[in-house]
Amino acid sequence: MVSDEYRNELSRFISAQRMTDIHIFDSVDSTNNIAKQMSAQGAPDGTVIIADSQTNGRGRLSRSFVSPAGNGIYLSMIMRPKLLSDSISSITAWTAVAAVRAIESVCGIIPDIKWVNDLLINNRKICGILSELYISPNSSADFAVILGIGINVNTEENDFPTDLQQIASSIFASTGTYVSRPQLAAELIKQLDILRADWPDNSLPYLEKYRNRCITVGKEIVVISPDDHRSAVAEGVNSDFSLSVRYDNGTAASISGGEVSIRGTQSYI
Ligand code: BT5
């Protein structure tokens, strides 16, 4: 069982007490789905689900996240904040910063951020983030935020499906250095634990790091909503992590992640 080895390795980096809320699987449909099921069963704040592979890894807006066995990290953390304030819309961006910090600490390379939820190295996507909300059908006071992170760690470039080969990469393919998945997963858990403690008041370090790594700013982009494609220039990241854009007709707007994607006009970024 890969999951047994994974657990043994992970426990070299994580205390026995913390390991009790970490659940490791060989294969699941989606770690975010398992996290929702566990949330419904009362799983505590900080519960972690990790899988060696996913059969239905999910991205935003019903897209999929390719999640083969043996070389990626597919991890979801259950977060149970006391209140659900407007600031929850920035949790994906906070999670991106936590993932950047973990990769920087273990791999010595600092990924860029493509607003709002992609981490890139050399302009290729190596990580995607999907945050979702679970609300109990019985009580709106019983809710959880699911932080889902997928990282291509040791994937070879030609292992990606053809349609992803121009946009996707892995940490190994970009740096030439093999990375220990349990070590990186452990650091990611540590950074997400710090994030839970920082949420929502200690926003500034997250905003500073996000702005520092966000390569979308200054680029010509297309803002894609369900019924519209509009050309714009990305002008900056606002303090609520929304993207400040100026459309071609001169109108300024702030866009938030929910229903919108962006593409560079020159390339994926
Ligand atoms: C994301 O969505 O990138 C969010 C991905 C979140 C995955 C994690 S894994 C753990 C947890 N459980 C889940 O089921 N999901 C989360 P989005 O920004 O919508 O990007 C999706 C797009 O990225 C796809 O349409 C492809 O173009 C591209 N893509 C798919 N798989 C990829 C991969 N492995 N690496 C890089 N790009 C990929």
PDB file of N, CA and C in Angstrom, residues 168-246:
ATOM      1  N   ALA A 168       1.444  22.700 -18.538  1.00  0.00           N
ATOM      2  CA  ALA A 168       1.705  22.114 -17.217  1.00  0.00           C
ATOM      3  C   ALA A 168       3.157  21.695 -17.075  1.00  0.00           C
ATOM      4  N   SER A 169       3.631  21.697 -15.850  1.00  0.00           N
ATOM      5  CA  SER A 169       4.951  21.147 -15.552  1.00  0.00           C
ATOM      6  C   SER A 169       4.924  20.650 -14.108  1.00  0.00           C
ATOM      7  N   SER A 170       6.068  20.170 -13.652  1.00  0.00           N
ATOM      8  CA  SER A 170       6.169  19.748 -12.249  1.00  0.00           C
ATOM      9  C   SER A 170       7.403  20.412 -11.642  1.00  0.00           C
ATOM     10  N   ILE A 171       7.518  20.288 -10.328  1.00  0.00           N
ATOM     11  CA  ILE A 171       8.707  20.862  -9.685  1.00  0.00           C
ATOM     12  C   ILE A 171       9.951  20.147 -10.234  1.00  0.00           C
ATOM     13  N   PHE A 172       9.880  18.810 -10.347  1.00  0.00           N
ATOM     14  CA  PHE A 172      11.030  18.051 -10.861  1.00  0.00           C
ATOM     15  C   PHE A 172      11.357  18.450 -12.300  1.00  0.00           C
ATOM     16  N   ALA A 173      10.327  18.512 -13.149  1.00  0.00           N
ATOM     17  CA  ALA A 173      10.585  18.825 -14.562  1.00  0.00           C
ATOM     18  C   ALA A 173      11.149  20.233 -14.726  1.00  0.00           C
ATOM     19  N   SER A 174      10.791  21.140 -13.815  1.00  0.00           N
ATOM     20  CA  SER A 174      11.273  22.521 -13.942  1.00  0.00           C
ATOM     21  C   SER A 174      12.655  22.717 -13.337  1.00  0.00           C
ATOM     22  N   THR A 175      12.982  21.921 -12.308  1.00  0.00           N
ATOM     23  CA  THR A 175      14.241  22.187 -11.594  1.00  0.00           C
ATOM     24  C   THR A 175      15.272  21.087 -11.794  1.00  0.00           C
ATOM     25  N   GLY A 176      14.817  19.899 -12.233  1.00  0.00           N
ATOM     26  CA  GLY A 176      15.741  18.776 -12.377  1.00  0.00           C
ATOM     27  C   GLY A 176      16.045  18.089 -11.049  1.00  0.00           C
ATOM     28  N   THR A 177      15.388  18.544  -9.993  1.00  0.00           N
ATOM     29  CA  THR A 177      15.666  17.951  -8.670  1.00  0.00           C
ATOM     30  C   THR A 177      14.451  17.175  -8.169  1.00  0.00           C
ATOM     31  N   TYR A 178      14.684  15.902  -7.817  1.00  0.00           N
ATOM     32  CA  TYR A 178      13.632  15.054  -7.263  1.00  0.00           C
ATOM     33  C   TYR A 178      13.244  15.584  -5.879  1.00  0.00           C
ATOM     34  N   VAL A 179      11.947  15.578  -5.580  1.00  0.00           N
ATOM     35  CA  VAL A 179      11.451  16.124  -4.305  1.00  0.00           C
ATOM     36  C   VAL A 179      10.740  15.016  -3.530  1.00  0.00           C
ATOM     37  N   SER A 180      10.991  14.927  -2.232  1.00  0.00           N
ATOM     38  CA  SER A 180      10.281  13.965  -1.382  1.00  0.00           C
ATOM     39  C   SER A 180       8.839  14.448  -1.183  1.00  0.00           C
ATOM     40  N   ARG A 181       7.890  13.661  -1.689  1.00  0.00           N
ATOM     41  CA  ARG A 181       6.479  14.070  -1.530  1.00  0.00           C
ATOM     42  C   ARG A 181       6.073  14.194  -0.060  1.00  0.00           C
ATOM     43  N   PRO A 182       6.401  13.192   0.805  1.00  0.00           N
ATOM     44  CA  PRO A 182       6.001  13.350   2.213  1.00  0.00           C
ATOM     45  C   PRO A 182       6.613  14.589   2.862  1.00  0.00           C
ATOM     46  N   GLN A 183       7.860  14.900   2.499  1.00  0.00           N
ATOM     47  CA  GLN A 183       8.485  16.087   3.110  1.00  0.00           C
ATOM     48  C   GLN A 183       7.758  17.355   2.681  1.00  0.00           C
ATOM     49  N   LEU A 184       7.416  17.438   1.391  1.00  0.00           N
ATOM     50  CA  LEU A 184       6.701  18.628   0.913  1.00  0.00           C
ATOM     51  C   LEU A 184       5.276  18.662   1.469  1.00  0.00           C
ATOM     52  N   ALA A 185       4.620  17.498   1.526  1.00  0.00           N
ATOM     53  CA  ALA A 185       3.260  17.454   2.083  1.00  0.00           C
ATOM     54  C   ALA A 185       3.279  17.903   3.548  1.00  0.00           C
ATOM     55  N   ALA A 186       4.311  17.463   4.293  1.00  0.00           N
ATOM     56  CA  ALA A 186       4.414  17.847   5.710  1.00  0.00           C
ATOM     57  C   ALA A 186       4.578  19.362   5.843  1.00  0.00           C
ATOM     58  N   GLU A 187       5.392  19.957   4.981  1.00  0.00           N
ATOM     59  CA  GLU A 187       5.601  21.413   5.051  1.00  0.00           C
ATOM     60  C   GLU A 187       4.323  22.159   4.660  1.00  0.00           C
ATOM     61  N   LEU A 188       3.602  21.583   3.700  1.00  0.00           N
ATOM     62  CA  LEU A 188       2.335  22.199   3.292  1.00  0.00           C
ATOM     63  C   LEU A 188       1.338  22.186   4.462  1.00  0.00           C
ATOM     64  N   ILE A 189       1.281  21.059   5.154  1.00  0.00           N
ATOM     65  CA  ILE A 189       0.382  20.968   6.321  1.00  0.00           C
ATOM     66  C   ILE A 189       0.794  22.007   7.371  1.00  0.00           C
ATOM     67  N   LYS A 190       2.109  22.125   7.582  1.00  0.00           N
ATOM     68  CA  LYS A 190       2.598  23.107   8.562  1.00  0.00           C
ATOM     69  C   LYS A 190       2.167  24.523   8.163  1.00  0.00           C
ATOM     70  N   GLN A 191       2.335  24.859   6.897  1.00  0.00           N
ATOM     71  CA  GLN A 191       1.970  26.207   6.433  1.00  0.00           C
ATOM     72  C   GLN A 191       0.458  26.429   6.514  1.00  0.00           C
ATOM     73  N   LEU A 192      -0.318  25.376   6.252  1.00  0.00           N
ATOM     74  CA  LEU A 192      -1.782  25.523   6.342  1.00  0.00           C
ATOM     75  C   LEU A 192      -2.221  25.632   7.802  1.00  0.00           C
ATOM     76  N   ASP A 193      -1.480  24.991   8.707  1.00  0.00           N
ATOM     77  CA  ASP A 193      -1.773  25.156  10.137  1.00  0.00           C
ATOM     78  C   ASP A 193      -1.512  26.609  10.557  1.00  0.00           C
ATOM     79  N   ILE A 194      -0.424  27.174  10.022  1.00  0.00           N
ATOM     80  CA  ILE A 194      -0.123  28.589  10.325  1.00  0.00           C
ATOM     81  C   ILE A 194      -1.231  29.469   9.742  1.00  0.00           C
ATOM     82  N   LEU A 195      -1.643  29.150   8.530  1.00  0.00           N
ATOM     83  CA  LEU A 195      -2.733  29.919   7.880  1.00  0.00           C
ATOM     84  C   LEU A 195      -3.993  29.904   8.753  1.00  0.00           C
ATOM     85  N   ARG A 196      -4.351  28.737   9.283  1.00  0.00           N
ATOM     86  CA  ARG A 196      -5.575  28.666  10.113  1.00  0.00           C
ATOM     87  C   ARG A 196      -5.444  29.552  11.341  1.00  0.00           C
ATOM     88  N   ALA A 197      -4.213  29.598  11.904  1.00  0.00           N
ATOM     89  CA  ALA A 197      -4.010  30.449  13.088  1.00  0.00           C
ATOM     90  C   ALA A 197      -4.052  31.930  12.700  1.00  0.00           C
ATOM     91  N   ASP A 198      -3.571  32.255  11.505  1.00  0.00           N
ATOM     92  CA  ASP A 198      -3.519  33.656  11.055  1.00  0.00           C
ATOM     93  C   ASP A 198      -4.882  34.177  10.600  1.00  0.00           C
ATOM     94  N   TRP A 199      -5.742  33.274  10.158  1.00  0.00           N
ATOM     95  CA  TRP A 199      -7.028  33.673   9.563  1.00  0.00           C
ATOM     96  C   TRP A 199      -7.984  34.263  10.589  1.00  0.00           C
ATOM     97  N   PRO A 200      -8.700  35.347  10.318  1.00  0.00           N
ATOM     98  CA  PRO A 200      -8.609  36.188   9.126  1.00  0.00           C
ATOM     99  C   PRO A 200      -7.813  37.485   9.372  1.00  0.00           C
ATOM    100  N   ASP A 201      -7.284  37.649  10.620  1.00  0.00           N
ATOM    101  CA  ASP A 201      -6.777  38.974  10.992  1.00  0.00           C
ATOM    102  C   ASP A 201      -5.391  39.298  10.432  1.00  0.00           C
ATOM    103  N   ASN A 202      -4.535  38.291  10.343  1.00  0.00           N
ATOM    104  CA  ASN A 202      -3.141  38.574   9.982  1.00  0.00           C
ATOM    105  C   ASN A 202      -2.932  38.492   8.465  1.00  0.00           C
ATOM    106  N   SER A 203      -3.666  39.341   7.764  1.00  0.00           N
ATOM    107  CA  SER A 203      -3.725  39.259   6.302  1.00  0.00           C
ATOM    108  C   SER A 203      -2.488  39.827   5.604  1.00  0.00           C
ATOM    109  N   LEU A 204      -1.854  40.809   6.254  1.00  0.00           N
ATOM    110  CA  LEU A 204      -0.824  41.589   5.553  1.00  0.00           C
ATOM    111  C   LEU A 204       0.326  40.755   4.968  1.00  0.00           C
ATOM    112  N   PRO A 205       0.917  39.823   5.743  1.00  0.00           N
ATOM    113  CA  PRO A 205       2.011  39.039   5.155  1.00  0.00           C
ATOM    114  C   PRO A 205       1.560  38.234   3.933  1.00  0.00           C
ATOM    115  N   TYR A 206       0.298  37.787   3.935  1.00  0.00           N
ATOM    116  CA  TYR A 206      -0.226  37.025   2.796  1.00  0.00           C
ATOM    117  C   TYR A 206      -0.376  37.944   1.588  1.00  0.00           C
ATOM    118  N   LEU A 207      -0.891  39.150   1.847  1.00  0.00           N
ATOM    119  CA  LEU A 207      -1.090  40.104   0.753  1.00  0.00           C
ATOM    120  C   LEU A 207       0.258  40.517   0.148  1.00  0.00           C
ATOM    121  N   GLU A 208       1.227  40.759   1.033  1.00  0.00           N
ATOM    122  CA  GLU A 208       2.551  41.189   0.541  1.00  0.00           C
ATOM    123  C   GLU A 208       3.181  40.099  -0.323  1.00  0.00           C
ATOM    124  N   LYS A 209       3.123  38.859   0.165  1.00  0.00           N
ATOM    125  CA  LYS A 209       3.733  37.752  -0.599  1.00  0.00           C
ATOM    126  C   LYS A 209       2.967  37.540  -1.900  1.00  0.00           C
ATOM    127  N   TYR A 210       1.650  37.645  -1.823  1.00  0.00           N
ATOM    128  CA  TYR A 210       0.830  37.427  -3.029  1.00  0.00           C
ATOM    129  C   TYR A 210       1.187  38.470  -4.085  1.00  0.00           C
ATOM    130  N   ARG A 211       1.240  39.723  -3.656  1.00  0.00           N
ATOM    131  CA  ARG A 211       1.560  40.805  -4.614  1.00  0.00           C
ATOM    132  C   ARG A 211       2.974  40.609  -5.168  1.00  0.00           C
ATOM    133  N   ASN A 212       3.864  40.185  -4.308  1.00  0.00           N
ATOM    134  CA  ASN A 212       5.260  40.004  -4.707  1.00  0.00           C
ATOM    135  C   ASN A 212       5.414  38.909  -5.773  1.00  0.00           C
ATOM    136  N   ARG A 213       4.597  37.865  -5.718  1.00  0.00           N
ATOM    137  CA  ARG A 213       4.737  36.731  -6.645  1.00  0.00           C
ATOM    138  C   ARG A 213       3.750  36.766  -7.808  1.00  0.00           C
ATOM    139  N   CYS A 214       2.762  37.663  -7.762  1.00  0.00           N
ATOM    140  CA  CYS A 214       1.682  37.607  -8.766  1.00  0.00           C
ATOM    141  C   CYS A 214       2.175  38.151 -10.111  1.00  0.00           C
ATOM    142  N   ILE A 215       2.276  37.265 -11.092  1.00  0.00           N
ATOM    143  CA  ILE A 215       2.819  37.682 -12.390  1.00  0.00           C
ATOM    144  C   ILE A 215       1.729  38.165 -13.343  1.00  0.00           C
ATOM    145  N   THR A 216       0.489  38.165 -12.874  1.00  0.00           N
ATOM    146  CA  THR A 216      -0.609  38.595 -13.753  1.00  0.00           C
ATOM    147  C   THR A 216      -0.600  40.118 -13.935  1.00  0.00           C
ATOM    148  N   VAL A 217      -0.167  40.799 -12.868  1.00  0.00           N
ATOM    149  CA  VAL A 217      -0.228  42.269 -12.897  1.00  0.00           C
ATOM    150  C   VAL A 217       0.668  42.829 -14.002  1.00  0.00           C
ATOM    151  N   GLY A 218       0.117  43.771 -14.748  1.00  0.00           N
ATOM    152  CA  GLY A 218       0.852  44.389 -15.850  1.00  0.00           C
ATOM    153  C   GLY A 218       0.610  43.691 -17.180  1.00  0.00           C
ATOM    154  N   LYS A 219      -0.085  42.544 -17.136  1.00  0.00           N
ATOM    155  CA  LYS A 219      -0.275  41.785 -18.378  1.00  0.00           C
ATOM    156  C   LYS A 219      -1.613  42.103 -19.050  1.00  0.00           C
ATOM    157  N   GLU A 220      -1.615  41.944 -20.378  1.00  0.00           N
ATOM    158  CA  GLU A 220      -2.881  41.989 -21.117  1.00  0.00           C
ATOM    159  C   GLU A 220      -3.555  40.647 -20.918  1.00  0.00           C
ATOM    160  N   ILE A 221      -4.818  40.689 -20.532  1.00  0.00           N
ATOM    161  CA  ILE A 221      -5.532  39.449 -20.206  1.00  0.00           C
ATOM    162  C   ILE A 221      -6.906  39.442 -20.874  1.00  0.00           C
ATOM    163  N   VAL A 222      -7.515  38.264 -20.864  1.00  0.00           N
ATOM    164  CA  VAL A 222      -8.922  38.158 -21.239  1.00  0.00           C
ATOM    165  C   VAL A 222      -9.674  37.704 -19.999  1.00  0.00           C
ATOM    166  N   VAL A 223     -10.694  38.440 -19.611  1.00  0.00           N
ATOM    167  CA  VAL A 223     -11.511  38.080 -18.458  1.00  0.00           C
ATOM    168  C   VAL A 223     -12.686  37.251 -18.974  1.00  0.00           C
ATOM    169  N   ILE A 224     -12.721  35.994 -18.510  1.00  0.00           N
ATOM    170  CA  ILE A 224     -13.697  35.046 -19.055  1.00  0.00           C
ATOM    171  C   ILE A 224     -14.765  34.776 -18.002  1.00  0.00           C
ATOM    172  N   SER A 225     -15.998  35.198 -18.282  1.00  0.00           N
ATOM    173  CA  SER A 225     -17.117  34.878 -17.398  1.00  0.00           C
ATOM    174  C   SER A 225     -18.059  33.971 -18.188  1.00  0.00           C
ATOM    175  N   PRO A 226     -19.079  33.394 -17.536  1.00  0.00           N
ATOM    176  CA  PRO A 226     -19.891  32.402 -18.244  1.00  0.00           C
ATOM    177  C   PRO A 226     -20.424  32.907 -19.582  1.00  0.00           C
ATOM    178  N   ASP A 227     -20.759  34.210 -19.692  1.00  0.00           N
ATOM    179  CA  ASP A 227     -21.334  34.645 -20.963  1.00  0.00           C
ATOM    180  C   ASP A 227     -20.552  35.775 -21.627  1.00  0.00           C
ATOM    181  N   ASP A 228     -19.277  35.920 -21.273  1.00  0.00           N
ATOM    182  CA  ASP A 228     -18.546  37.048 -21.852  1.00  0.00           C
ATOM    183  C   ASP A 228     -17.042  36.795 -21.871  1.00  0.00           C
ATOM    184  N   HIS A 229     -16.362  37.332 -22.865  1.00  0.00           N
ATOM    185  CA  HIS A 229     -14.897  37.365 -22.910  1.00  0.00           C
ATOM    186  C   HIS A 229     -14.518  38.826 -23.117  1.00  0.00           C
ATOM    187  N   ARG A 230     -13.763  39.417 -22.194  1.00  0.00           N
ATOM    188  CA  ARG A 230     -13.409  40.836 -22.366  1.00  0.00           C
ATOM    189  C   ARG A 230     -11.915  41.053 -22.196  1.00  0.00           C
ATOM    190  N   SER A 231     -11.325  41.794 -23.129  1.00  0.00           N
ATOM    191  CA  SER A 231      -9.904  42.112 -23.038  1.00  0.00           C
ATOM    192  C   SER A 231      -9.686  43.207 -22.002  1.00  0.00           C
ATOM    193  N   ALA A 232      -8.577  43.085 -21.278  1.00  0.00           N
ATOM    194  CA  ALA A 232      -8.291  44.061 -20.216  1.00  0.00           C
ATOM    195  C   ALA A 232      -6.794  44.051 -19.933  1.00  0.00           C
ATOM    196  N   VAL A 233      -6.387  45.001 -19.108  1.00  0.00           N
ATOM    197  CA  VAL A 233      -5.034  44.962 -18.559  1.00  0.00           C
ATOM    198  C   VAL A 233      -5.176  44.789 -17.047  1.00  0.00           C
ATOM    199  N   ALA A 234      -4.388  43.864 -16.482  1.00  0.00           N
ATOM    200  CA  ALA A 234      -4.418  43.672 -15.028  1.00  0.00           C
ATOM    201  C   ALA A 234      -3.559  44.761 -14.391  1.00  0.00           C
ATOM    202  N   GLU A 235      -4.167  45.547 -13.501  1.00  0.00           N
ATOM    203  CA  GLU A 235      -3.440  46.703 -12.964  1.00  0.00           C
ATOM    204  C   GLU A 235      -2.888  46.486 -11.552  1.00  0.00           C
ATOM    205  N   GLY A 236      -3.486  45.574 -10.805  1.00  0.00           N
ATOM    206  CA  GLY A 236      -2.960  45.366  -9.448  1.00  0.00           C
ATOM    207  C   GLY A 236      -3.827  44.396  -8.668  1.00  0.00           C
ATOM    208  N   VAL A 237      -3.309  43.985  -7.503  1.00  0.00           N
ATOM    209  CA  VAL A 237      -4.079  43.125  -6.600  1.00  0.00           C
ATOM    210  C   VAL A 237      -4.565  44.015  -5.460  1.00  0.00           C
ATOM    211  N   ASN A 238      -5.876  44.085  -5.266  1.00  0.00           N
ATOM    212  CA  ASN A 238      -6.453  44.924  -4.209  1.00  0.00           C
ATOM    213  C   ASN A 238      -6.255  44.277  -2.842  1.00  0.00           C
ATOM    214  N   SER A 239      -6.553  45.041  -1.780  1.00  0.00           N
ATOM    215  CA  SER A 239      -6.281  44.507  -0.437  1.00  0.00           C
ATOM    216  C   SER A 239      -7.192  43.331  -0.087  1.00  0.00           C
ATOM    217  N   ASP A 240      -8.287  43.146  -0.826  1.00  0.00           N
ATOM    218  CA  ASP A 240      -9.113  41.951  -0.599  1.00  0.00           C
ATOM    219  C   ASP A 240      -8.734  40.824  -1.571  1.00  0.00           C
ATOM    220  N   PHE A 241      -7.590  40.963  -2.238  1.00  0.00           N
ATOM    221  CA  PHE A 241      -7.048  39.977  -3.170  1.00  0.00           C
ATOM    222  C   PHE A 241      -7.815  39.897  -4.490  1.00  0.00           C
ATOM    223  N   SER A 242      -8.814  40.766  -4.673  1.00  0.00           N
ATOM    224  CA  SER A 242      -9.447  40.827  -5.997  1.00  0.00           C
ATOM    225  C   SER A 242      -8.450  41.474  -6.960  1.00  0.00           C
ATOM    226  N   LEU A 243      -8.700  41.279  -8.262  1.00  0.00           N
ATOM    227  CA  LEU A 243      -7.779  41.793  -9.281  1.00  0.00           C
ATOM    228  C   LEU A 243      -8.358  43.067  -9.862  1.00  0.00           C
ATOM    229  N   SER A 244      -7.542  44.112  -9.832  1.00  0.00           N
ATOM    230  CA  SER A 244      -7.992  45.375 -10.405  1.00  0.00           C
ATOM    231  C   SER A 244      -7.632  45.372 -11.893  1.00  0.00           C
ATOM    232  N   VAL A 245      -8.631  45.546 -12.745  1.00  0.00           N
ATOM    233  CA  VAL A 245      -8.400  45.484 -14.196  1.00  0.00           C
ATOM    234  C   VAL A 245      -8.948  46.740 -14.872  1.00  0.00           C
ATOM    235  N   ARG A 246      -8.400  47.041 -16.043  1.00  0.00           N
ATOM    236  CA  ARG A 246      -8.962  48.107 -16.870  1.00  0.00           C
ATOM    237  C   ARG A 246      -9.320  47.513 -18.222  1.00  0.00           C
TER     238      ARG A 246
END
